[in-house]
Amino acid sequence: MSIDLTETSITEAVRKTFDGVENERVKELFVCLVQHVHDFAREVRLTGDEWFEALDFLKRVGDVTTPDRQEFVLLSDILGLSVLVDLINHEDGSSTTDSTLLGPFYVEGRPTAENGSDISGEVEGTPLFFSGTVLDVDGHPVAGAQVDTWHSDGNGFYDVQMPEKLHHRLAMRALMATDDKGRFWYRSVAPRYYPVPTDGPCGEILRVANRSAMRPEHLHFRFHAEGFEPLITMLFRSDDPYLERDAVFGAKRSLVVDFVQHDPGETAPDGTHLDEPFQTVEWTFVLARGKS
């Protein structure tokens, strides 16, 4: 390795340090990363002060990241990288349900719930009744599919954002399973559009760019079923004012659904009569067969 490196020769010198990597994919990733990072620095004529400021920014992203707040995920989201990776890895125009972002509020230790359960966790809000069906590409029901679902409350807050109010209980999320007809259903509260967290480093980017921090109203879903590809997706409210300017670029027209409004006194899907307005949402999800 030369000790008299130049602005151009250093890139090749660093690339060659990965020649001994046995895993070809790992080697490709690091070699390309070095090439593009170096090209970026040369293209913008990066200064020392700017680079140290960038390193400090990444340190601060790490400082505010916790199991309940994924600031690195949010950084990837607002830069459009999360959606780009999803688009690269999922074919456009297929007959299956479109995928989109997992988001920073997914929780592994969510409670399990039976179909028909109230998963609101006693959070106050407009009652929401969701009914979903999971099919394969031939229209056959997928029984026993594991379904994660989660969403915000009527003020746009997730349970992990208000631990003291909920006494550290999880709410508005559950792990469910489809029945023999591929169906799952639950009661909760209607979500709301909300801003992504802006009190951390990612908020600085949004303010500098004069960008909206808002996410349109949506419901999250994650599906796992034996013999099928996993699916991470969302459903977006059709009349949401932020549908066209999602801060994390996750909204898709194929995932837009009507949140149907019902008047007090109407019969809810579970057979109860409510003396308050409520909403219903129905959707069919189509899973792709696993790759053999």
mmCIF file of C-alpha atoms in Angstrom:
data_model
loop_
_atom_site.group_PDB
_atom_site.id
_atom_site.type_symbol
_atom_site.label_atom_id
_atom_site.label_comp_id
_atom_site.label_asym_id
_atom_site.label_seq_id
_atom_site.Cartn_x
_atom_site.Cartn_y
_atom_site.Cartn_z
ATOM 1 C CA MET A 1 0.000 0.000 0.000
ATOM 2 C CA SER A 2 1.449 3.359 -1.005
ATOM 3 C CA ILE A 3 2.130 6.021 1.612
ATOM 4 C CA ASP A 4 2.031 8.791 -0.975
ATOM 5 C CA LEU A 5 -1.691 8.719 -1.710
ATOM 6 C CA THR A 6 -3.486 11.366 -3.692
ATOM 7 C CA GLU A 7 -7.070 12.554 -3.814
ATOM 8 C CA THR A 8 -7.776 10.028 -6.559
ATOM 9 C CA SER A 9 -5.463 7.125 -5.672
ATOM 10 C CA ILE A 10 -6.725 6.731 -2.103
ATOM 11 C CA THR A 11 -10.025 5.296 -3.290
ATOM 12 C CA GLU A 12 -8.413 2.364 -5.052
ATOM 13 C CA ALA A 13 -6.079 1.815 -2.096
ATOM 14 C CA VAL A 14 -9.040 1.460 0.259
ATOM 15 C CA ARG A 15 -10.968 -0.701 -2.207
ATOM 16 C CA LYS A 16 -8.056 -3.153 -2.391
ATOM 17 C CA THR A 17 -8.128 -3.689 1.391
ATOM 18 C CA PHE A 18 -11.295 -5.735 0.832
ATOM 19 C CA ASP A 19 -9.673 -8.093 -1.709
ATOM 20 C CA GLY A 20 -9.306 -10.781 0.950
ATOM 21 C CA VAL A 21 -12.977 -10.855 1.941
ATOM 22 C CA GLU A 22 -14.245 -14.368 1.201
ATOM 23 C CA ASN A 23 -17.930 -13.469 1.057
ATOM 24 C CA GLU A 24 -18.358 -11.952 -2.401
ATOM 25 C CA ARG A 25 -21.542 -10.063 -1.483
ATOM 26 C CA VAL A 26 -19.912 -8.470 1.573
ATOM 27 C CA LYS A 27 -16.925 -7.533 -0.569
ATOM 28 C CA GLU A 28 -19.179 -5.964 -3.217
ATOM 29 C CA LEU A 29 -21.084 -3.928 -0.642
ATOM 30 C CA PHE A 30 -17.997 -2.462 1.004
ATOM 31 C CA VAL A 31 -16.128 -1.786 -2.238
ATOM 32 C CA CYS A 32 -19.130 0.038 -3.702
ATOM 33 C CA LEU A 33 -19.706 1.921 -0.450
ATOM 34 C CA VAL A 34 -16.122 3.175 -0.422
ATOM 35 C CA GLN A 35 -16.332 4.180 -4.080
ATOM 36 C CA HIS A 36 -19.559 6.158 -3.704
ATOM 37 C CA VAL A 37 -18.608 7.815 -0.409
ATOM 38 C CA HIS A 38 -15.284 8.933 -1.840
ATOM 39 C CA ASP A 39 -16.949 10.140 -5.045
ATOM 40 C CA PHE A 40 -19.440 12.105 -2.964
ATOM 41 C CA ALA A 41 -16.680 13.797 -0.957
ATOM 42 C CA ARG A 42 -14.815 14.753 -4.129
ATOM 43 C CA GLU A 43 -17.953 15.969 -5.938
ATOM 44 C CA VAL A 44 -19.078 18.340 -3.173
ATOM 45 C CA ARG A 45 -15.502 19.240 -2.144
ATOM 46 C CA LEU A 46 -16.276 18.245 1.430
ATOM 47 C CA THR A 47 -14.478 20.344 4.054
ATOM 48 C CA GLY A 48 -13.041 19.047 7.304
ATOM 49 C CA ASP A 49 -15.508 21.069 9.361
ATOM 50 C CA GLU A 50 -18.442 19.726 7.353
ATOM 51 C CA TRP A 51 -17.294 16.139 7.820
ATOM 52 C CA PHE A 52 -16.885 16.504 11.577
ATOM 53 C CA GLU A 53 -20.311 18.128 11.739
ATOM 54 C CA ALA A 54 -21.732 15.130 9.864
ATOM 55 C CA LEU A 55 -20.049 12.732 12.290
ATOM 56 C CA ASP A 56 -21.463 14.691 15.211
ATOM 57 C CA PHE A 57 -24.911 14.487 13.610
ATOM 58 C CA LEU A 58 -24.671 10.689 13.370
ATOM 59 C CA LYS A 59 -23.473 10.518 16.979
ATOM 60 C CA ARG A 60 -26.521 12.506 18.064
ATOM 61 C CA VAL A 61 -28.787 10.202 16.060
ATOM 62 C CA GLY A 62 -27.310 7.323 18.065
ATOM 63 C CA ASP A 63 -27.648 9.196 21.336
ATOM 64 C CA VAL A 64 -31.434 9.590 21.008
ATOM 65 C CA THR A 65 -32.025 6.086 19.608
ATOM 66 C CA THR A 66 -33.685 3.725 22.084
ATOM 67 C CA PRO A 67 -35.727 0.507 21.775
ATOM 68 C CA ASP A 68 -38.818 2.742 21.630
ATOM 69 C CA ARG A 69 -37.373 5.459 19.393
ATOM 70 C CA GLN A 70 -35.577 4.373 16.245
ATOM 71 C CA GLU A 71 -33.953 7.596 15.050
ATOM 72 C CA PHE A 72 -31.726 5.768 12.551
ATOM 73 C CA VAL A 73 -34.848 4.198 11.013
ATOM 74 C CA LEU A 74 -36.404 7.655 10.832
ATOM 75 C CA LEU A 75 -33.259 9.023 9.163
ATOM 76 C CA SER A 76 -33.446 6.316 6.522
ATOM 77 C CA ASP A 77 -37.158 7.046 6.093
ATOM 78 C CA ILE A 78 -36.940 10.811 5.607
ATOM 79 C CA LEU A 79 -34.058 10.422 3.128
ATOM 80 C CA GLY A 80 -36.197 8.067 1.071
ATOM 81 C CA LEU A 81 -33.697 5.229 1.465
ATOM 82 C CA SER A 82 -36.163 2.911 3.218
ATOM 83 C CA VAL A 83 -38.667 3.228 0.386
ATOM 84 C CA LEU A 84 -35.910 2.853 -2.221
ATOM 85 C CA VAL A 85 -34.765 -0.439 -0.690
ATOM 86 C CA ASP A 86 -38.366 -1.639 -0.611
ATOM 87 C CA LEU A 87 -38.900 -0.679 -4.263
ATOM 88 C CA ILE A 88 -35.690 -2.427 -5.326
ATOM 89 C CA ASN A 89 -36.737 -5.652 -3.639
ATOM 90 C CA HIS A 90 -40.397 -5.812 -4.641
ATOM 91 C CA GLU A 91 -41.640 -6.057 -8.197
ATOM 92 C CA ASP A 92 -43.966 -3.298 -9.341
ATOM 93 C CA GLY A 93 -47.206 -4.267 -11.035
ATOM 94 C CA SER A 94 -47.597 -7.718 -9.459
ATOM 95 C CA SER A 95 -50.995 -8.981 -8.321
ATOM 96 C CA THR A 96 -49.933 -9.058 -4.676
ATOM 97 C CA THR A 97 -50.469 -6.313 -2.130
ATOM 98 C CA ASP A 98 -47.844 -3.591 -2.322
ATOM 99 C CA SER A 99 -45.322 -3.403 0.481
ATOM 100 C CA THR A 100 -44.143 -0.262 2.183
ATOM 101 C CA LEU A 101 -42.275 0.879 5.292
ATOM 102 C CA LEU A 102 -42.107 -0.886 8.639
ATOM 103 C CA GLY A 103 -41.720 2.476 10.362
ATOM 104 C CA PRO A 104 -40.033 3.264 13.673
ATOM 105 C CA PHE A 105 -42.917 2.214 15.968
ATOM 106 C CA TYR A 106 -43.005 -1.544 15.410
ATOM 107 C CA VAL A 107 -42.624 -3.477 18.687
ATOM 108 C CA GLU A 108 -41.589 -7.126 18.972
ATOM 109 C CA GLY A 109 -43.154 -7.721 22.372
ATOM 110 C CA ARG A 110 -46.707 -6.940 21.309
ATOM 111 C CA PRO A 111 -49.665 -8.713 22.935
ATOM 112 C CA THR A 112 -51.534 -11.505 21.179
ATOM 113 C CA ALA A 113 -55.259 -11.133 20.556
ATOM 114 C CA GLU A 114 -58.130 -13.271 19.338
ATOM 115 C CA ASN A 115 -60.196 -12.199 16.360
ATOM 116 C CA GLY A 116 -62.892 -9.755 17.367
ATOM 117 C CA SER A 117 -60.875 -8.411 20.287
ATOM 118 C CA ASP A 118 -60.712 -4.774 21.304
ATOM 119 C CA ILE A 119 -57.012 -3.983 20.895
ATOM 120 C CA SER A 120 -57.326 -0.305 21.804
ATOM 121 C CA GLY A 121 -55.908 -0.877 25.261
ATOM 122 C CA GLU A 122 -58.734 1.292 26.587
ATOM 123 C CA VAL A 123 -57.383 4.331 24.763
ATOM 124 C CA GLU A 124 -60.197 6.814 24.227
ATOM 125 C CA GLY A 125 -61.199 7.720 20.691
ATOM 126 C CA THR A 126 -63.595 7.140 17.843
ATOM 127 C CA PRO A 127 -64.321 3.399 17.638
ATOM 128 C CA LEU A 128 -62.780 1.708 14.587
ATOM 129 C CA PHE A 129 -63.747 -1.739 13.346
ATOM 130 C CA PHE A 130 -61.271 -3.362 10.968
ATOM 131 C CA SER A 131 -61.970 -6.457 8.898
ATOM 132 C CA GLY A 132 -59.270 -8.039 6.748
ATOM 133 C CA THR A 133 -58.950 -11.075 4.503
ATOM 134 C CA VAL A 134 -55.668 -12.675 3.452
ATOM 135 C CA LEU A 135 -55.560 -14.518 0.113
ATOM 136 C CA ASP A 136 -52.987 -16.067 -2.180
ATOM 137 C CA VAL A 137 -52.577 -14.931 -5.784
ATOM 138 C CA ASP A 138 -55.173 -17.475 -6.911
ATOM 139 C CA GLY A 139 -57.798 -16.102 -4.543
ATOM 140 C CA HIS A 140 -57.585 -18.898 -1.989
ATOM 141 C CA PRO A 141 -57.696 -17.976 1.713
ATOM 142 C CA VAL A 142 -54.466 -18.131 3.689
ATOM 143 C CA ALA A 143 -55.391 -19.704 7.001
ATOM 144 C CA GLY A 144 -53.203 -19.353 10.078
ATOM 145 C CA ALA A 145 -51.288 -16.338 8.796
ATOM 146 C CA GLN A 146 -49.645 -14.340 11.575
ATOM 147 C CA VAL A 147 -50.820 -10.728 11.438
ATOM 148 C CA ASP A 148 -49.154 -7.865 13.279
ATOM 149 C CA THR A 149 -51.172 -4.663 13.352
ATOM 150 C CA TRP A 150 -50.482 -1.334 15.035
ATOM 151 C CA HIS A 151 -51.449 2.331 14.699
ATOM 152 C CA SER A 152 -51.624 5.692 16.459
ATOM 153 C CA ASP A 153 -54.396 7.079 18.628
ATOM 154 C CA GLY A 154 -56.829 9.832 17.634
ATOM 155 C CA ASN A 155 -54.188 12.467 18.382
ATOM 156 C CA GLY A 156 -51.471 10.839 16.289
ATOM 157 C CA PHE A 157 -49.480 9.263 19.138
ATOM 158 C CA TYR A 158 -48.333 5.660 19.421
ATOM 159 C CA ASP A 159 -48.306 3.824 22.710
ATOM 160 C CA VAL A 160 -44.505 3.937 22.971
ATOM 161 C CA GLN A 161 -44.666 7.740 22.772
ATOM 162 C CA MET A 162 -46.820 8.034 25.885
ATOM 163 C CA PRO A 163 -45.538 5.422 28.362
ATOM 164 C CA GLU A 164 -46.496 7.381 31.477
ATOM 165 C CA LYS A 165 -50.050 8.027 30.291
ATOM 166 C CA LEU A 166 -50.535 4.332 29.519
ATOM 167 C CA HIS A 167 -48.604 3.193 32.618
ATOM 168 C CA HIS A 168 -46.078 1.507 30.308
ATOM 169 C CA ARG A 169 -48.753 -0.708 28.730
ATOM 170 C CA LEU A 170 -48.855 -1.389 24.995
ATOM 171 C CA ALA A 171 -52.027 -0.368 23.177
ATOM 172 C CA MET A 172 -53.461 -0.193 19.657
ATOM 173 C CA ARG A 173 -51.303 -3.094 18.532
ATOM 174 C CA ALA A 174 -51.607 -6.881 18.527
ATOM 175 C CA LEU A 175 -50.444 -10.138 16.989
ATOM 176 C CA MET A 176 -53.363 -12.072 15.515
ATOM 177 C CA ALA A 177 -53.964 -15.083 13.250
ATOM 178 C CA THR A 178 -56.295 -15.545 10.296
ATOM 179 C CA ASP A 179 -59.126 -18.092 10.526
ATOM 180 C CA ASP A 180 -59.876 -20.912 8.075
ATOM 181 C CA LYS A 181 -61.306 -18.387 5.609
ATOM 182 C CA GLY A 182 -58.245 -16.145 5.825
ATOM 183 C CA ARG A 183 -60.072 -13.527 7.873
ATOM 184 C CA PHE A 184 -58.998 -11.415 10.840
ATOM 185 C CA TRP A 185 -60.867 -8.603 12.531
ATOM 186 C CA TYR A 186 -60.645 -6.367 15.554
ATOM 187 C CA ARG A 187 -61.920 -3.250 17.249
ATOM 188 C CA SER A 188 -59.716 -0.306 18.162
ATOM 189 C CA VAL A 189 -59.794 3.492 17.866
ATOM 190 C CA ALA A 190 -59.416 5.538 14.698
ATOM 191 C CA PRO A 191 -55.850 6.802 14.139
ATOM 192 C CA ARG A 192 -54.860 10.302 13.070
ATOM 193 C CA TYR A 193 -52.256 11.955 10.872
ATOM 194 C CA TYR A 194 -49.212 13.054 12.828
ATOM 195 C CA PRO A 195 -45.747 14.594 12.516
ATOM 196 C CA VAL A 196 -42.708 12.362 12.674
ATOM 197 C CA PRO A 197 -40.558 13.213 15.716
ATOM 198 C CA THR A 198 -38.805 16.514 15.069
ATOM 199 C CA ASP A 199 -37.155 17.093 18.451
ATOM 200 C CA GLY A 200 -34.083 15.092 17.431
ATOM 201 C CA PRO A 201 -31.424 15.302 14.704
ATOM 202 C CA CYS A 202 -33.837 14.211 11.959
ATOM 203 C CA GLY A 203 -36.008 17.201 12.745
ATOM 204 C CA GLU A 204 -33.056 19.429 11.881
ATOM 205 C CA ILE A 205 -33.025 18.024 8.343
ATOM 206 C CA LEU A 206 -36.733 18.651 7.882
ATOM 207 C CA ARG A 207 -36.436 22.236 9.121
ATOM 208 C CA VAL A 208 -33.401 22.996 6.957
ATOM 209 C CA ALA A 209 -35.259 21.648 3.918
ATOM 210 C CA ASN A 210 -38.468 23.421 4.911
ATOM 211 C CA ARG A 211 -40.244 20.076 4.554
ATOM 212 C CA SER A 212 -43.494 18.893 6.061
ATOM 213 C CA ALA A 213 -43.047 16.462 8.938
ATOM 214 C CA MET A 214 -46.536 15.023 8.551
ATOM 215 C CA ARG A 215 -47.539 11.438 7.887
ATOM 216 C CA PRO A 216 -51.038 10.701 6.553
ATOM 217 C CA GLU A 217 -53.429 8.654 8.667
ATOM 218 C CA HIS A 218 -52.679 4.952 8.334
ATOM 219 C CA LEU A 219 -52.822 1.465 9.787
ATOM 220 C CA HIS A 220 -49.750 -0.804 9.888
ATOM 221 C CA PHE A 221 -49.699 -4.513 9.021
ATOM 222 C CA ARG A 222 -47.049 -7.195 8.935
ATOM 223 C CA PHE A 223 -47.834 -10.706 7.655
ATOM 224 C CA HIS A 224 -46.008 -14.015 8.047
ATOM 225 C CA ALA A 225 -47.431 -17.255 6.674
ATOM 226 C CA GLU A 226 -45.761 -20.591 5.920
ATOM 227 C CA GLY A 227 -45.049 -20.916 2.218
ATOM 228 C CA PHE A 228 -45.443 -17.208 1.509
ATOM 229 C CA GLU A 229 -43.183 -14.179 1.284
ATOM 230 C CA PRO A 230 -43.454 -11.864 4.313
ATOM 231 C CA LEU A 231 -45.367 -8.650 3.719
ATOM 232 C CA ILE A 232 -44.992 -5.289 5.455
ATOM 233 C CA THR A 233 -47.582 -2.753 4.413
ATOM 234 C CA MET A 234 -49.956 0.048 5.469
ATOM 235 C CA LEU A 235 -53.423 1.279 4.582
ATOM 236 C CA PHE A 236 -53.913 5.026 4.132
ATOM 237 C CA ARG A 237 -57.093 7.031 4.630
ATOM 238 C CA SER A 238 -58.433 8.150 1.249
ATOM 239 C CA ASP A 239 -59.395 11.700 2.278
ATOM 240 C CA ASP A 240 -56.323 12.459 4.372
ATOM 241 C CA PRO A 241 -54.921 15.974 3.731
ATOM 242 C CA TYR A 242 -51.314 14.739 3.837
ATOM 243 C CA LEU A 243 -51.686 11.779 1.484
ATOM 244 C CA GLU A 244 -49.728 13.507 -1.306
ATOM 245 C CA ARG A 245 -46.883 14.702 0.907
ATOM 246 C CA ASP A 246 -45.942 11.886 3.235
ATOM 247 C CA ALA A 247 -42.770 12.903 5.096
ATOM 248 C CA VAL A 248 -41.265 9.430 4.614
ATOM 249 C CA PHE A 249 -42.502 8.800 1.052
ATOM 250 C CA GLY A 250 -44.417 5.674 2.110
ATOM 251 C CA ALA A 251 -47.927 6.346 0.757
ATOM 252 C CA LYS A 252 -49.066 4.431 -2.345
ATOM 253 C CA ARG A 253 -52.316 4.798 -4.258
ATOM 254 C CA SER A 254 -52.804 1.026 -4.262
ATOM 255 C CA LEU A 255 -52.959 1.141 -0.453
ATOM 256 C CA VAL A 256 -55.549 3.917 -0.135
ATOM 257 C CA VAL A 257 -58.793 2.856 1.517
ATOM 258 C CA ASP A 258 -62.037 4.487 2.658
ATOM 259 C CA PHE A 259 -62.540 4.841 6.381
ATOM 260 C CA VAL A 260 -66.346 4.596 6.294
ATOM 261 C CA GLN A 261 -68.155 6.894 8.723
ATOM 262 C CA HIS A 262 -71.201 5.582 10.622
ATOM 263 C CA ASP A 263 -73.763 7.532 12.645
ATOM 264 C CA PRO A 264 -74.637 6.859 16.272
ATOM 265 C CA GLY A 265 -77.229 4.118 16.634
ATOM 266 C CA GLU A 266 -76.052 2.075 13.663
ATOM 267 C CA THR A 267 -75.139 -1.550 14.235
ATOM 268 C CA ALA A 268 -71.390 -2.141 14.420
ATOM 269 C CA PRO A 269 -69.736 -5.149 12.707
ATOM 270 C CA ASP A 270 -69.604 -6.968 16.052
ATOM 271 C CA GLY A 271 -73.384 -6.645 16.437
ATOM 272 C CA THR A 272 -73.325 -3.928 19.074
ATOM 273 C CA HIS A 273 -75.307 -0.680 18.865
ATOM 274 C CA LEU A 274 -73.140 2.346 19.545
ATOM 275 C CA ASP A 275 -74.476 5.681 20.766
ATOM 276 C CA GLU A 276 -71.511 7.464 19.187
ATOM 277 C CA PRO A 277 -70.081 7.761 15.652
ATOM 278 C CA PHE A 278 -67.730 4.992 14.543
ATOM 279 C CA GLN A 279 -65.678 3.983 11.514
ATOM 280 C CA THR A 280 -65.216 0.760 9.583
ATOM 281 C CA VAL A 281 -62.440 -0.379 7.253
ATOM 282 C CA GLU A 282 -62.365 -3.508 5.105
ATOM 283 C CA TRP A 283 -59.458 -4.742 2.984
ATOM 284 C CA THR A 284 -58.169 -7.818 1.207
ATOM 285 C CA PHE A 285 -54.444 -8.551 1.315
ATOM 286 C CA VAL A 286 -52.772 -10.802 -1.267
ATOM 287 C CA LEU A 287 -49.551 -12.623 -0.386
ATOM 288 C CA ALA A 288 -46.904 -13.832 -2.818
ATOM 289 C CA ARG A 289 -45.836 -17.466 -2.763
ATOM 290 C CA GLY A 290 -42.438 -18.103 -1.226
ATOM 291 C CA LYS A 291 -39.490 -18.400 -3.567
ATOM 292 C CA SER A 292 -38.339 -21.985 -3.945
#
